[in-house]
Amino acid sequence: MSLSLGELAVRFGCELRGDPDARVQSVAALETAGPGTVTFLANPRLRSALGGTQATAVVLDARSAAQCPVAALIHANPHATFARMAAVLHPLPPATVGVHASAVVATDAVIDPTAAVGPLTVIGPRCRIGARAVVGPGCTLGADVDMGADSRLVARVAIEQGVRLGARVLVHPGVVLGSDGFGLAREGERWLKVPQIGGVLIGDDVEIGANTTVDRGAIGDTVIEEGVKLDNLIQVAHNARIGAHTAIAACTGIAGSTDIGRRCMIGGGVGFAGHIRICDDVIITGMTMVTRSITEPGMYSSGLPVAPSRIWRRTIATLRRMTREPGQDDDDE
Amino acid sequence: MSLSLGELAVRFGCELRGDPDARVQSVAALETAGPGTVTFLANPRLRSALGGTQATAVVLDARSAAQCPVAALIHANPHATFARMAAVLHPLPPATVGVHASAVVATDAVIDPTAAVGPLTVIGPRCRIGARAVVGPGCTLGADVDMGADSRLVARVAIEQGVRLGARVLVHPGVVLGSDGFGLAREGERWLKVPQIGGVLIGDDVEIGANTTVDRGAIGDTVIEEGVKLDNLIQVAHNARIGAHTAIAACTGIAGSTDIGRRCMIGGGVGFAGHIRICDDVIITGMTMVTRSITEPGMYSSGLPVAPSRIWRRTIATLRRMTREPGQDDDDE
Amino acid sequence: MSLSLGELAVRFGCELRGDPDARVQSVAALETAGPGTVTFLANPRLRSALGGTQATAVVLDARSAAQCPVAALIHANPHATFARMAAVLHPLPPATVGVHASAVVATDAVIDPTAAVGPLTVIGPRCRIGARAVVGPGCTLGADVDMGADSRLVARVAIEQGVRLGARVLVHPGVVLGSDGFGLAREGERWLKVPQIGGVLIGDDVEIGANTTVDRGAIGDTVIEEGVKLDNLIQVAHNARIGAHTAIAACTGIAGSTDIGRRCMIGGGVGFAGHIRICDDVIITGMTMVTRSITEPGMYSSGLPVAPSRIWRRTIATLRRMTREPGQDDDDE
């Protein structure tokens, strides 16, 4: 794929300062870009890196354009514009339409003729695979899974019965959707399993990272609304709800029935207690322990930041001294 | 499936207040229940929600029964009784007995004639699959895996050589049992792998959540005793032992040789150091950092709870001031 | 496999005190060893356990040898020597060379004739599988994956297009290599996916634990250098770099573009912020929140250690009091 800067400017609504006939074949990072590439500058604080770039063109905003030593593609949102250009210059290899001979597909599954089902994949009874959807190799879909148009299971995804995915959902390898929630009733010293009869509902344009798990509802659905982006190794427990356009970084855990608002940004390794409610537009920094509901938009944190161990030990000792009751001895904690 | 309230009362040992001929087809949540459903009330603090229920019947205890506007199924343990009813009203679809034509089964594996082996599953040499056991699609079992009666691997489970599962063990997708423990010996700047020759022993009635990993012992077994319930994305390292009827929520990590007692309840995201011992009947709240053995039953915690970031920064600054040595400058930490 | 102590001493460079014709068949732990086994003592503080051992021989250092009641194999590094003996006494079962009939292999993939490709595995176009490499059952390899000599994918590993593995790389079940990084550009309230066009480069002698995920670079590679050892359920984000011979315990998360030095030892459940740099020879204890770069070798920590919940609550209350502004009320946090 090769495009001229003139084509890029027209297609992505940029103002071009430079030769419209110059051509680019790929995208690159600002510092390591070579000829034939287009790169971008989104953070004005990195503007000093512009000077040395070897890129053919840089996508940037009007304020940074004056310092650009090569062709400038000016746009108010350089990062998003760059993302669109990258998708055009680096398209996914086309999937092979049709069902691979080694796939095991239930006779009453409905596979759109434009969909692709890869090798060694299992599609259960009554599944519906939408137009242009791609089910990669090694996936297992239980009964009654509904997969919207243009959705893609990259490889080795497990989806249990009755899970519904919207359009343009992208699911990375190792993901499990619709596993049983952790529902237990105590009886004497034993735990009795509470059957998990709810489902999972995944909205349009959701992306789910590798080895993330989303449990089905106990009763009623676990819901991931449109545009949500989940990173790798995240746990979404039964009956959680994640509001539209919220992004959550890796290793975060969301306990049962917790409801996270729209447009939230959640760092990595965050833990949410169950049955709490986070309002819209909340930002939570990494490894925060969210023990209660949050009702005001804003930024939230917790945790001790890293320190040399000898200083950390002193901090802990100080805290212990401060909270010890008179007469309490060390063994108590 | 449809059952009369009279049948439910007899079968599950409830006292019925209401029409024994009324019938229910499914279970539901108290707030959203409609006609033809049975629901439950376990937490007396939610008793006010009883008034508006549209359920046909509610399982509850004697103290709450007076306020129940519909049929009451009275039992001292409403949650467990509800769980049993749900299992009857919402049975799992029956697995197809026999070995699917696409499965790859070693000739010397012993599959009980009442067991089910799903499509695209691999069963290694000398495996023994017990009566009525179900191995779902996409699983891989190494050599000498022993799977007890009525156990079930839902889908895409990987079990390495020699792992032994008891009866009625339920394993969700993405689980790995018997992977090598993290055993390393240092030699100069390099790490030398220490062969992991132990096994994994899983007791009866254990449930293991999606994408959880249980490593084999270095020497000797990693042991998960009967009735243990593990949620998703949990790590159990080599030679750990988890005592009977302990329940552990998602994203918790248990380091090597740590020994957790019976009937413990461990929250999500908890981390256990290696080579420690937690006694029976310990409750640990979510995200706690368990750095030492615990010898007394009770509830344990750690971690800073979430706060607005500006307040959190002040807390951290205060702690730093308190633990700074005289003359120490900021750069030191 | 059975070896005489004389053979062991010669082969592994030990001084032998004892009968060179005595034979051992397996390795064992010091406390539970029986006749016919060899065990080891690495930690001098455990020397008192020597007295009761039933092992045929013990690998230990010269200082401990005097207290050894059975045959002593004396070596300056007992743990590493024991690891080598265990590898000889407990060899992996040989893989079946060749491609299993049920595997789906692209016609232009290049599989070394000494390599083994297991059942129900998918090998994509133009993959190169090196000499004596083993691809276990249920793996999926995308296009252009390069796997070095003697590397092994145990089972059910997913590798996406273009990932390169060195020699002697060992990858455990459930691992995902080369999944898309979490690259998003904001556009109004929506997130736009930034195509992830970089790769993953894994050096020689790397080991990767079960269900760990390594994302491909956004642009340029995510790099895991030679000799790195990763435990289970670890997240390595796009463009991270992990220096040679660093070992990282389970459940740790490394955010994007973070650069970890050589010979570091990272505990379990540690979280690294993105775009930071950790120098060589850093030790970080479990569950530490690494929010900034570390420029000096040494040991680092954070987090509150476990305490009885009533004491923990008092600690938190004390901290709140200390950081409350005059006139601020409780609701603020």
Short mmCIF file of C-alpha atoms in Angstrom, two decimals, chain B residues 2 17 40 92 113 129 132 138 165 171 195 241-242 247 257 273 293 306 308:
data_model
loop_
_atom_site.label_atom_id
_atom_site.label_comp_id
_atom_site.label_asym_id
_atom_site.label_seq_id
_atom_site.Cartn_x
_atom_site.Cartn_y
_atom_site.Cartn_z
CA SER B 2 -42.05 -26.77 35.56
CA ARG B 17 -47.34 -20.78 52.86
CA PHE B 40 -35.18 -15.79 47.36
CA LEU B 92 -27.24 -28.17 32.14
CA PRO B 113 -18.55 -45.53 28.29
CA ILE B 129 -11.88 -40.42 32.27
CA ARG B 132 -20.35 -39.46 33.37
CA GLY B 138 -10.81 -27.84 22.60
CA LEU B 165 -8.95 -34.68 39.63
CA VAL B 171 -13.19 -26.59 35.51
CA PRO B 195 12.71 -29.60 36.68
CA ARG B 241 -1.92 -26.36 49.55
CA ILE B 242 -5.45 -24.99 49.84
CA ALA B 247 -13.20 -20.01 48.66
CA SER B 257 4.68 -23.79 49.25
CA ALA B 273 4.03 -14.61 49.94
CA SER B 293 1.75 -16.47 58.43
CA VAL B 306 -9.44 4.88 47.26
CA PRO B 308 -9.55 11.66 45.42
#
